[in-house]
CSV table of C-alpha atoms in Angstrom, one decimal:
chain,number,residue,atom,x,y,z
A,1349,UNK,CA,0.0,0.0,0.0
A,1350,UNK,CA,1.7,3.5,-1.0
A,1351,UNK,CA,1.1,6.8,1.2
A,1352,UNK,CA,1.6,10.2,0.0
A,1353,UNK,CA,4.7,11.0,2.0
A,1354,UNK,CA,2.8,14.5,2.9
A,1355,UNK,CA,0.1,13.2,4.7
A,1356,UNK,CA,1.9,11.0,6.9
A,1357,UNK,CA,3.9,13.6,8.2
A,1358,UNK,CA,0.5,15.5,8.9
A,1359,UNK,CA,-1.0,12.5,10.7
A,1360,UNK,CA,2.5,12.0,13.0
A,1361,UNK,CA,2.0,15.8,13.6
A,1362,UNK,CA,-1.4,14.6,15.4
A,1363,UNK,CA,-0.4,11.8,16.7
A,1364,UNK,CA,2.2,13.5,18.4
A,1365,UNK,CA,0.3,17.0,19.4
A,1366,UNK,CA,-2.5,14.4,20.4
A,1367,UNK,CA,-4.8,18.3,19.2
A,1368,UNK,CA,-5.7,19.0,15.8
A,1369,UNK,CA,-6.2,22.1,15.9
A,1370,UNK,CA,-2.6,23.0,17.4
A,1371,UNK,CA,-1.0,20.2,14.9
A,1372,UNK,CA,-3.1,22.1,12.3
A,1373,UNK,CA,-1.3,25.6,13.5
A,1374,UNK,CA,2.2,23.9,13.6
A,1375,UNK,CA,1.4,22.9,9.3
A,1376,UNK,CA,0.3,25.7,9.1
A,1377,UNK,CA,-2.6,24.3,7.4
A,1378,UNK,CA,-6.4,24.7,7.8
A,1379,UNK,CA,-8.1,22.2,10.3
A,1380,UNK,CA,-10.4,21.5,8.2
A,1381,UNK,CA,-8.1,20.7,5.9
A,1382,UNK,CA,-5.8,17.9,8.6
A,1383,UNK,CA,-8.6,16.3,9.6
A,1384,UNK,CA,-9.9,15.4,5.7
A,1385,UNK,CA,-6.1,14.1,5.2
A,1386,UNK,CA,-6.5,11.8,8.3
A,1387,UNK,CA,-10.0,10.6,7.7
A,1388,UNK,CA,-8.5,9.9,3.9
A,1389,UNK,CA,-6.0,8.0,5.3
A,1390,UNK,CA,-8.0,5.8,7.6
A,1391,UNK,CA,-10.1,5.3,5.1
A,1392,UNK,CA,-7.0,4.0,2.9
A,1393,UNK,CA,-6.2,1.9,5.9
A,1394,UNK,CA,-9.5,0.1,6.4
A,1395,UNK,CA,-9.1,0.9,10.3
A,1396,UNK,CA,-9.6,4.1,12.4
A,1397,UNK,CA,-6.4,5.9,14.0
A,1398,UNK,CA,-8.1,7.7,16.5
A,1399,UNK,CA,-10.8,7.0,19.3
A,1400,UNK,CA,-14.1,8.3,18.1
A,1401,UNK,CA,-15.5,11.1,20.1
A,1402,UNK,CA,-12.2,11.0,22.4
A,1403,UNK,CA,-11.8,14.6,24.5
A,1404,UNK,CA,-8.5,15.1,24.5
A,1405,UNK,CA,-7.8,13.4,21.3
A,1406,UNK,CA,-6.5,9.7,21.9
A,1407,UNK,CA,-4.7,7.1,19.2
A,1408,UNK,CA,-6.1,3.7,18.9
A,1409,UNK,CA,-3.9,0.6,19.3
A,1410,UNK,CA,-3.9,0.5,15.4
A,1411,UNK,CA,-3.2,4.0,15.5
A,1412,UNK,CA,-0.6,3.6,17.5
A,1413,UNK,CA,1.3,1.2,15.7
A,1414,UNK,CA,0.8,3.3,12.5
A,1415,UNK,CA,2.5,6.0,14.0
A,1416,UNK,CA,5.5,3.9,14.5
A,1417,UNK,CA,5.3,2.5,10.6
A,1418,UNK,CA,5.0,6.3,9.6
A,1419,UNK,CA,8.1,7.7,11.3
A,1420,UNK,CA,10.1,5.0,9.6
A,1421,UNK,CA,8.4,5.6,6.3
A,1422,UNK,CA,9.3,9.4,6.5
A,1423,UNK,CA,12.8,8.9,7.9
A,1424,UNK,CA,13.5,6.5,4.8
A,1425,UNK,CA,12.0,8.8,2.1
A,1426,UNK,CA,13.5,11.7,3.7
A,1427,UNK,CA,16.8,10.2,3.5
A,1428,UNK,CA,16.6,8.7,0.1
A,1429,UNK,CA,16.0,12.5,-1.0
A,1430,UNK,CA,18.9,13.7,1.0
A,1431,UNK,CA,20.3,11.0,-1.2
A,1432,UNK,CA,19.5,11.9,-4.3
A,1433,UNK,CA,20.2,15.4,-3.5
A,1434,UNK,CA,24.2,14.7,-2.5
A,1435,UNK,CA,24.8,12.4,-5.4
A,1436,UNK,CA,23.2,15.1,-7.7
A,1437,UNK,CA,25.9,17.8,-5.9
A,1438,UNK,CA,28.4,15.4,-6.5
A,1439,UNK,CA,27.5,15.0,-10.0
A,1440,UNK,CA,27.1,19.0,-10.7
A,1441,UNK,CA,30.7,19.3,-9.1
A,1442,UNK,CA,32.5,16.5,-11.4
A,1443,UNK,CA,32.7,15.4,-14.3
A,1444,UNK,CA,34.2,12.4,-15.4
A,1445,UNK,CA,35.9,11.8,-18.5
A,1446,UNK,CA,36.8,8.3,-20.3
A,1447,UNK,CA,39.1,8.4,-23.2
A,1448,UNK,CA,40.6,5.6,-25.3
A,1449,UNK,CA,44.1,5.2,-26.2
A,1450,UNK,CA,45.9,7.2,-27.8
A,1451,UNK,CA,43.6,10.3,-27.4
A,1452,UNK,CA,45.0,13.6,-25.1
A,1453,UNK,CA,41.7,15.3,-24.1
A,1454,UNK,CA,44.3,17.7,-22.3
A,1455,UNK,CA,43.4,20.6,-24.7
A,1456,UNK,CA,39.5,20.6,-24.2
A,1457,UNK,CA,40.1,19.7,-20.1
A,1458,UNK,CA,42.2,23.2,-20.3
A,1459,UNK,CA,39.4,25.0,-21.8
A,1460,UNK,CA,36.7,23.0,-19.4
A,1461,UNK,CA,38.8,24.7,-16.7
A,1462,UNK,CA,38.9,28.1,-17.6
A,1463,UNK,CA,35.1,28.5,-18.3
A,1464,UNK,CA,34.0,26.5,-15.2
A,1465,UNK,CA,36.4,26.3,-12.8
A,1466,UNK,CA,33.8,25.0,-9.9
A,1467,UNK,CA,33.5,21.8,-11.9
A,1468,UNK,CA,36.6,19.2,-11.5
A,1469,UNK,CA,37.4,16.8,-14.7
A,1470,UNK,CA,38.4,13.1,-13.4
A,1471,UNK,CA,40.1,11.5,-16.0
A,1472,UNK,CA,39.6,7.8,-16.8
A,1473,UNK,CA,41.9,6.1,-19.4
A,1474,UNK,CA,40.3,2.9,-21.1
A,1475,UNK,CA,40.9,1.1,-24.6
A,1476,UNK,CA,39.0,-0.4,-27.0
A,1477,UNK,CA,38.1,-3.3,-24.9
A,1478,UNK,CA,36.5,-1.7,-21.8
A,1479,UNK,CA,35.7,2.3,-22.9
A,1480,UNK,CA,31.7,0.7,-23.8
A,1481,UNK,CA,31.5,-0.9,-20.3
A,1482,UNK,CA,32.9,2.3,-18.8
A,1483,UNK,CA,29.8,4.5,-20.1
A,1484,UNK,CA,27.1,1.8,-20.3
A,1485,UNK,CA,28.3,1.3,-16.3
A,1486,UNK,CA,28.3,4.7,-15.4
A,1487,UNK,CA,32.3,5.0,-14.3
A,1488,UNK,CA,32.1,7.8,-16.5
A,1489,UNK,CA,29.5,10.6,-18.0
A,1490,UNK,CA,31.0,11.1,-21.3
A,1491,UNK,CA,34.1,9.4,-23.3
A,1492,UNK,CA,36.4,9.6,-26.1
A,1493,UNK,CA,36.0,6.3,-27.8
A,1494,UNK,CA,38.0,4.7,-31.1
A,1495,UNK,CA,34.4,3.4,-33.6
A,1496,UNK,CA,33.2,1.5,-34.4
A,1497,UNK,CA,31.1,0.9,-31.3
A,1498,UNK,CA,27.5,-0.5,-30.2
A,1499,UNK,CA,25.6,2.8,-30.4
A,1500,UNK,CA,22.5,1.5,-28.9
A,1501,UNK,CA,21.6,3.9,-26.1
A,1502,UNK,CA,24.3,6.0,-26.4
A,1503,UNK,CA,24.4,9.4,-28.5
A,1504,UNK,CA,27.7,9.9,-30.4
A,1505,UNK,CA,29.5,12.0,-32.1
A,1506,UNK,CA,32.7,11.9,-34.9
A,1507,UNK,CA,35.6,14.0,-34.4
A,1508,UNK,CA,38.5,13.1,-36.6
A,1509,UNK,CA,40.3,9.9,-38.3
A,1510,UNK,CA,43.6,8.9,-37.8
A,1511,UNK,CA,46.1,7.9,-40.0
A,1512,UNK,CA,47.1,4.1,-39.8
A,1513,UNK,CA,50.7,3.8,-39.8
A,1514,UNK,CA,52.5,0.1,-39.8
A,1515,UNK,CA,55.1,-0.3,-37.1
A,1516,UNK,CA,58.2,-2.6,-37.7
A,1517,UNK,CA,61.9,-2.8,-36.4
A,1518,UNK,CA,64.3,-0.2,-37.2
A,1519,UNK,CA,66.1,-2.5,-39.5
A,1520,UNK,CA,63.0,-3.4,-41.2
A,1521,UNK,CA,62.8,-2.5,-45.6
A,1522,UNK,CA,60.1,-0.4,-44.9
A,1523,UNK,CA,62.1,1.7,-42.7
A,1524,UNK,CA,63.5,3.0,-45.9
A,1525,UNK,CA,60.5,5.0,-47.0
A,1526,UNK,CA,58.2,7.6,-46.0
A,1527,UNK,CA,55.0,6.1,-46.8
A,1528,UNK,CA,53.8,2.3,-47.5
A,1529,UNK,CA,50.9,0.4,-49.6
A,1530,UNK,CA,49.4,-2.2,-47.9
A,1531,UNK,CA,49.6,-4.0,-50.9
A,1532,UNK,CA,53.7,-4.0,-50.6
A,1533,UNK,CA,53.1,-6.0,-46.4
A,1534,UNK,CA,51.5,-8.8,-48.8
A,1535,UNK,CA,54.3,-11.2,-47.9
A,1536,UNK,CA,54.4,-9.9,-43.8
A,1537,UNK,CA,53.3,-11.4,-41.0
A,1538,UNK,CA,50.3,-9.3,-39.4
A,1539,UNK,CA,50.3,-9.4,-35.9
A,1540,UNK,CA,46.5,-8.6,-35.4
A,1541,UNK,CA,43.2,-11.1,-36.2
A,1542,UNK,CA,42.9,-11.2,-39.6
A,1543,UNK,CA,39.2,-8.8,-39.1
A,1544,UNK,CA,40.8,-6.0,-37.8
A,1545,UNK,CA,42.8,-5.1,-41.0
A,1546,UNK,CA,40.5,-6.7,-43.9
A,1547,UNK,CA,42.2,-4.5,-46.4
A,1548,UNK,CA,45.6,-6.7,-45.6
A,1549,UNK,CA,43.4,-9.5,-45.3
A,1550,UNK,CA,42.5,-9.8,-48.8
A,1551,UNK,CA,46.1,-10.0,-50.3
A,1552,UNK,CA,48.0,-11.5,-47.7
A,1553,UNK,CA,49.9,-14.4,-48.8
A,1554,UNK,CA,50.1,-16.4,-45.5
A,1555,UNK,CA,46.4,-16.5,-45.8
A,1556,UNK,CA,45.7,-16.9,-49.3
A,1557,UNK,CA,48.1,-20.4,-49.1
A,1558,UNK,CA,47.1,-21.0,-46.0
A,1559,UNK,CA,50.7,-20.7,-43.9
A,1560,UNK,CA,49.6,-18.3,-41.4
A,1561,UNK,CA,50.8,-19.6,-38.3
A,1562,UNK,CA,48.3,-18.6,-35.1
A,1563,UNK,CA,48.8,-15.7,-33.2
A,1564,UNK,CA,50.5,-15.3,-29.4
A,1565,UNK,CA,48.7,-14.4,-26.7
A,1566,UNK,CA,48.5,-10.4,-26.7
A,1567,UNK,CA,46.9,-9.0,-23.9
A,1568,UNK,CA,47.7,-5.2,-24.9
A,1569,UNK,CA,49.3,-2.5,-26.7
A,1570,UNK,CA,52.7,-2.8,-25.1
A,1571,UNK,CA,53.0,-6.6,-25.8
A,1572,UNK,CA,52.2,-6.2,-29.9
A,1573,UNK,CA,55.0,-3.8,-30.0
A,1574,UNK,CA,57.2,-6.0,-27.8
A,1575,UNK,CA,56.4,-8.9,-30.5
A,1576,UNK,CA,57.2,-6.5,-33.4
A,1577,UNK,CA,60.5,-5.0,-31.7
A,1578,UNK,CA,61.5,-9.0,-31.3
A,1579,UNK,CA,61.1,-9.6,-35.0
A,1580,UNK,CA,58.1,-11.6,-35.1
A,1581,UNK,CA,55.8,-9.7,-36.9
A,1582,UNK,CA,54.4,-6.1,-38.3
A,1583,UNK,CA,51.0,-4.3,-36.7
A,1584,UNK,CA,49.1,-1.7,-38.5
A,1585,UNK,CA,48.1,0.9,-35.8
A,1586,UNK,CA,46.6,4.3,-35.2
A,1587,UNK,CA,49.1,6.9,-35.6
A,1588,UNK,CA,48.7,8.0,-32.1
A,1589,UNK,CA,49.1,4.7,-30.5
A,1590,UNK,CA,52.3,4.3,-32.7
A,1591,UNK,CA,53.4,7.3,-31.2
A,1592,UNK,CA,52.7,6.7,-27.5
A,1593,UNK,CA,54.5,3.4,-27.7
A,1594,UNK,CA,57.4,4.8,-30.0
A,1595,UNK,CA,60.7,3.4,-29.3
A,1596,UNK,CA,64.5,4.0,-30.3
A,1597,UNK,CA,64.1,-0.2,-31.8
A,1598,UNK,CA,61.2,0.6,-34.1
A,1599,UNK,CA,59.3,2.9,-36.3
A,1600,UNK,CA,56.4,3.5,-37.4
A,1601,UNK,CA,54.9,4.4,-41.6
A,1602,UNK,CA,52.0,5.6,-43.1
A,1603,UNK,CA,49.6,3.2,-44.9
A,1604,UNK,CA,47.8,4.0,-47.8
A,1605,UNK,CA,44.8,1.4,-48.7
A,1606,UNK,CA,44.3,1.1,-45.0
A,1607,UNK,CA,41.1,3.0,-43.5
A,1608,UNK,CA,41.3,5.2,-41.3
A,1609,UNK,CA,40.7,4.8,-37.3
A,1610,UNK,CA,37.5,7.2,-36.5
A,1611,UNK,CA,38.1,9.1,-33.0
A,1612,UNK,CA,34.4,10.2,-31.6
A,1613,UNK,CA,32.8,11.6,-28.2
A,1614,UNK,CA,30.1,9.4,-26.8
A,1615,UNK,CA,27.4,9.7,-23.5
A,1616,UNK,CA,24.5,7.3,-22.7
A,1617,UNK,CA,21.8,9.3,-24.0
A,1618,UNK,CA,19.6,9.4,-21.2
A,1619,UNK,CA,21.9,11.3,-19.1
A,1620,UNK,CA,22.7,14.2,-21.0
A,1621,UNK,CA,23.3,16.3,-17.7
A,1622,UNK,CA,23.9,20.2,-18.8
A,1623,UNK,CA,27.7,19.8,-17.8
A,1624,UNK,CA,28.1,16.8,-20.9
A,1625,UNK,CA,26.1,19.2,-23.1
A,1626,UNK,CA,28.8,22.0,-22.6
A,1627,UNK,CA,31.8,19.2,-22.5
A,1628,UNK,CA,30.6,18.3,-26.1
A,1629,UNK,CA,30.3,21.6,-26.8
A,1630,UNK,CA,34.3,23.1,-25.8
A,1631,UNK,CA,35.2,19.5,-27.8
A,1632,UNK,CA,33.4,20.7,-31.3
A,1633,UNK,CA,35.1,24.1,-30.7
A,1634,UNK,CA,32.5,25.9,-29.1
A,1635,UNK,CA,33.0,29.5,-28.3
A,1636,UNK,CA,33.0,31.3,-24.7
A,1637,UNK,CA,29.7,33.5,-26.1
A,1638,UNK,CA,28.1,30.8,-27.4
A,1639,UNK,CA,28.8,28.6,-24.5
A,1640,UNK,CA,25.2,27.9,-22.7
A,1641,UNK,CA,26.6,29.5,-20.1
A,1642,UNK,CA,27.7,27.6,-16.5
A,1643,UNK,CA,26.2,24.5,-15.8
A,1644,UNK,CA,24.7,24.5,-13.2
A,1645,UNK,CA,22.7,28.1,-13.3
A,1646,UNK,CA,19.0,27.7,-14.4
A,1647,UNK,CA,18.3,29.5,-17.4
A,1648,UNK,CA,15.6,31.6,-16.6
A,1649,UNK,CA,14.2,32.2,-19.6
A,1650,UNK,CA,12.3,28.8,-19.7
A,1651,UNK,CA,8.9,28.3,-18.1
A,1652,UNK,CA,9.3,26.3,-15.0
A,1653,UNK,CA,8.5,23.0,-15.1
A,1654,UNK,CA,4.8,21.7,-13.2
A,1655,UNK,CA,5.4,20.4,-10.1
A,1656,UNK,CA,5.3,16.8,-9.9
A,1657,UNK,CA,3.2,15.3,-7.4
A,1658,UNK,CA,4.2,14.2,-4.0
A,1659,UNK,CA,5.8,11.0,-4.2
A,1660,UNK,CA,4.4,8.0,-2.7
A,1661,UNK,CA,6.0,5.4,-0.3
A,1662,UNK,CA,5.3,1.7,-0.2
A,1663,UNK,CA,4.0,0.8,3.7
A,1664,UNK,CA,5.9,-2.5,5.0
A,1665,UNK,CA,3.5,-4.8,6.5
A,1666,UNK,CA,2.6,-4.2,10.4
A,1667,UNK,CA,0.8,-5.8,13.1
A,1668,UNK,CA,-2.9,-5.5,13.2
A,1669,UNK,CA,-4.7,-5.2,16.5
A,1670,UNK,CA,-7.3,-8.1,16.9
A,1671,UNK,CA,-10.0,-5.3,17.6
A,1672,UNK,CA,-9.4,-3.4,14.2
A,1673,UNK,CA,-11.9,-4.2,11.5
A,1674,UNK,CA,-11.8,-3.4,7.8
């Protein structure tokens, strides 16, 4: 059974002043008004809460086990508010941002910070394998991601598309030149599942005669280059992640007739909070005068929304008196 929240803080009012008309006074509500809320309320119940014709005023036995169920109904809705109300603080105050390797958000973070210094950035790093479980979790409001991606419930955004570049050791032919086809790593051994490059794919001879030899074990980034530096194979990679894993043993090429690796900005689109709305805004190169201004101010221009009703709270079963009838 639900209870406005309202009217059960009205009836512990008179339960507790044991005198309408002064618990009336303290609401400062009409009389009239308190008693129809309580006789409501019984009637909800099936069972009275107060002794008929009683001078003073006087709580039945169900009444006076109701009270009890109502101060723990209002003490848990009044602290699921207070709740709500911190974690919405805490989410005014912070934003988090998730971005996949090889992305430096540092520019846009810089900005962030000069038009809204009240509102932290947290940082979260990620890769391709855990930046959808980061946003679909909630570990962060809005992320940098490398596409293609599930876009189901999420609202995203393109920004720019890298270059792929092949890394191989220093000694390596290709080292020689300044750019590469994909159709001259032919004869190479790919360090990578065969559906991440499909453009190699299709002309590699190790597949086409069927002398590929299975892959090692590579749990990340840093252990593909480590098997290229060693000599065991080549990896096509984003420019950026050839960069921020460059070392004095390799280098890395441009490939033509490889596409691209699409960098885009990505929330759940059912929380598109005002302070993601202006993140995605600095990111596209959004202006300071035609920034919606800080976050957390209420533009006052807009109608105010209608007041939503008083929310209800479900009553936990309680002991019934063996006099009360419903």
């Amino acid at each position: 059974m639900n209870f406005e929240v309202q009217t059960l803080r009205w009836y512990i009012a008179v339960a507790e002043e044991l005198h309408f008309a002064r618990a009336a006074k303290s609401l400062n509500i009409a009389r009239t008004t308190l008693s129809a809320a309580v006789i409501e309320l019984e009637t909800e119940l099936g069972y009275p809460l107060f002794v008929r014709g009683a001078s003073p005023t006087q709580l039945t036995e169900d009444g006076i086990q109701f009270l009890s169920t109502a101060r723990v109904l209002v003490d848990e809705e009044e602290r699921r508010v207070a709740e709500e109300a911190a974690l919405r603080a805490s989410q005014l105050h912070t934003l988090t941002v998730g971005y996949t390797e090889g992305v430096t958000p540092t520019k846009w973070v810089r900005i962030w910070a000069e038009r809204f210094p009240e509102i932290a950035i947290d940082l979260v790093p990620s890769t391709p394998d855990t930046q959808l479980s980061l946003l679909r979790e909630g570990a962060v409001d809005v992320a940098f991601v490398r596409l293609p991606v599930d876009r189901d419930g999420l609202s995203v955004i393109g920004l720019y598309e890298e270059v792929p570049v092949v890394v191989v050791p220093k000694d390596h032919p290709v080292a020689a030149f300044d750019r590469i086809s994909v159709s001259d790593l032919s004869d190479e051994h790919l360090l990578h599942d065969l559906d991440e490059v499909p453009e190699w794919t299709a002309i590699a001879s190790e597949v086409a005669d069927g002398t590929r030899l299975a892959l090692p074990p590579i749990e990340s980034t840093s252990e593909l280059v480590e098997y290229v530096a060693a000599g065991l194979g080549i990896a096509i990679v984003p420019q950026s992640i050839a960069r921020l894993h460059a070392r004095k043993d390799l280098v890395y090429r441009p490939v033509d007739g490889v596409a691209g690796s699409p960098i885009a900005i990505a929330w759940p689109s059912q929380e598109t909070t005002d302070n993601v709305e202006e993140f995605v805004g600095i990111v596209r190169g959004r202006s300071v005068r035609s920034s919606r201004g800080t976050p957390t101010a209420p533009d006052k221009t807009k109608k105010p929304r209608p007041t939503k009703p008083a929310k209800k709270v479900q009553r936990p079963a309680t002991p019934r008196s063996k006099r009360s009838r419903r």
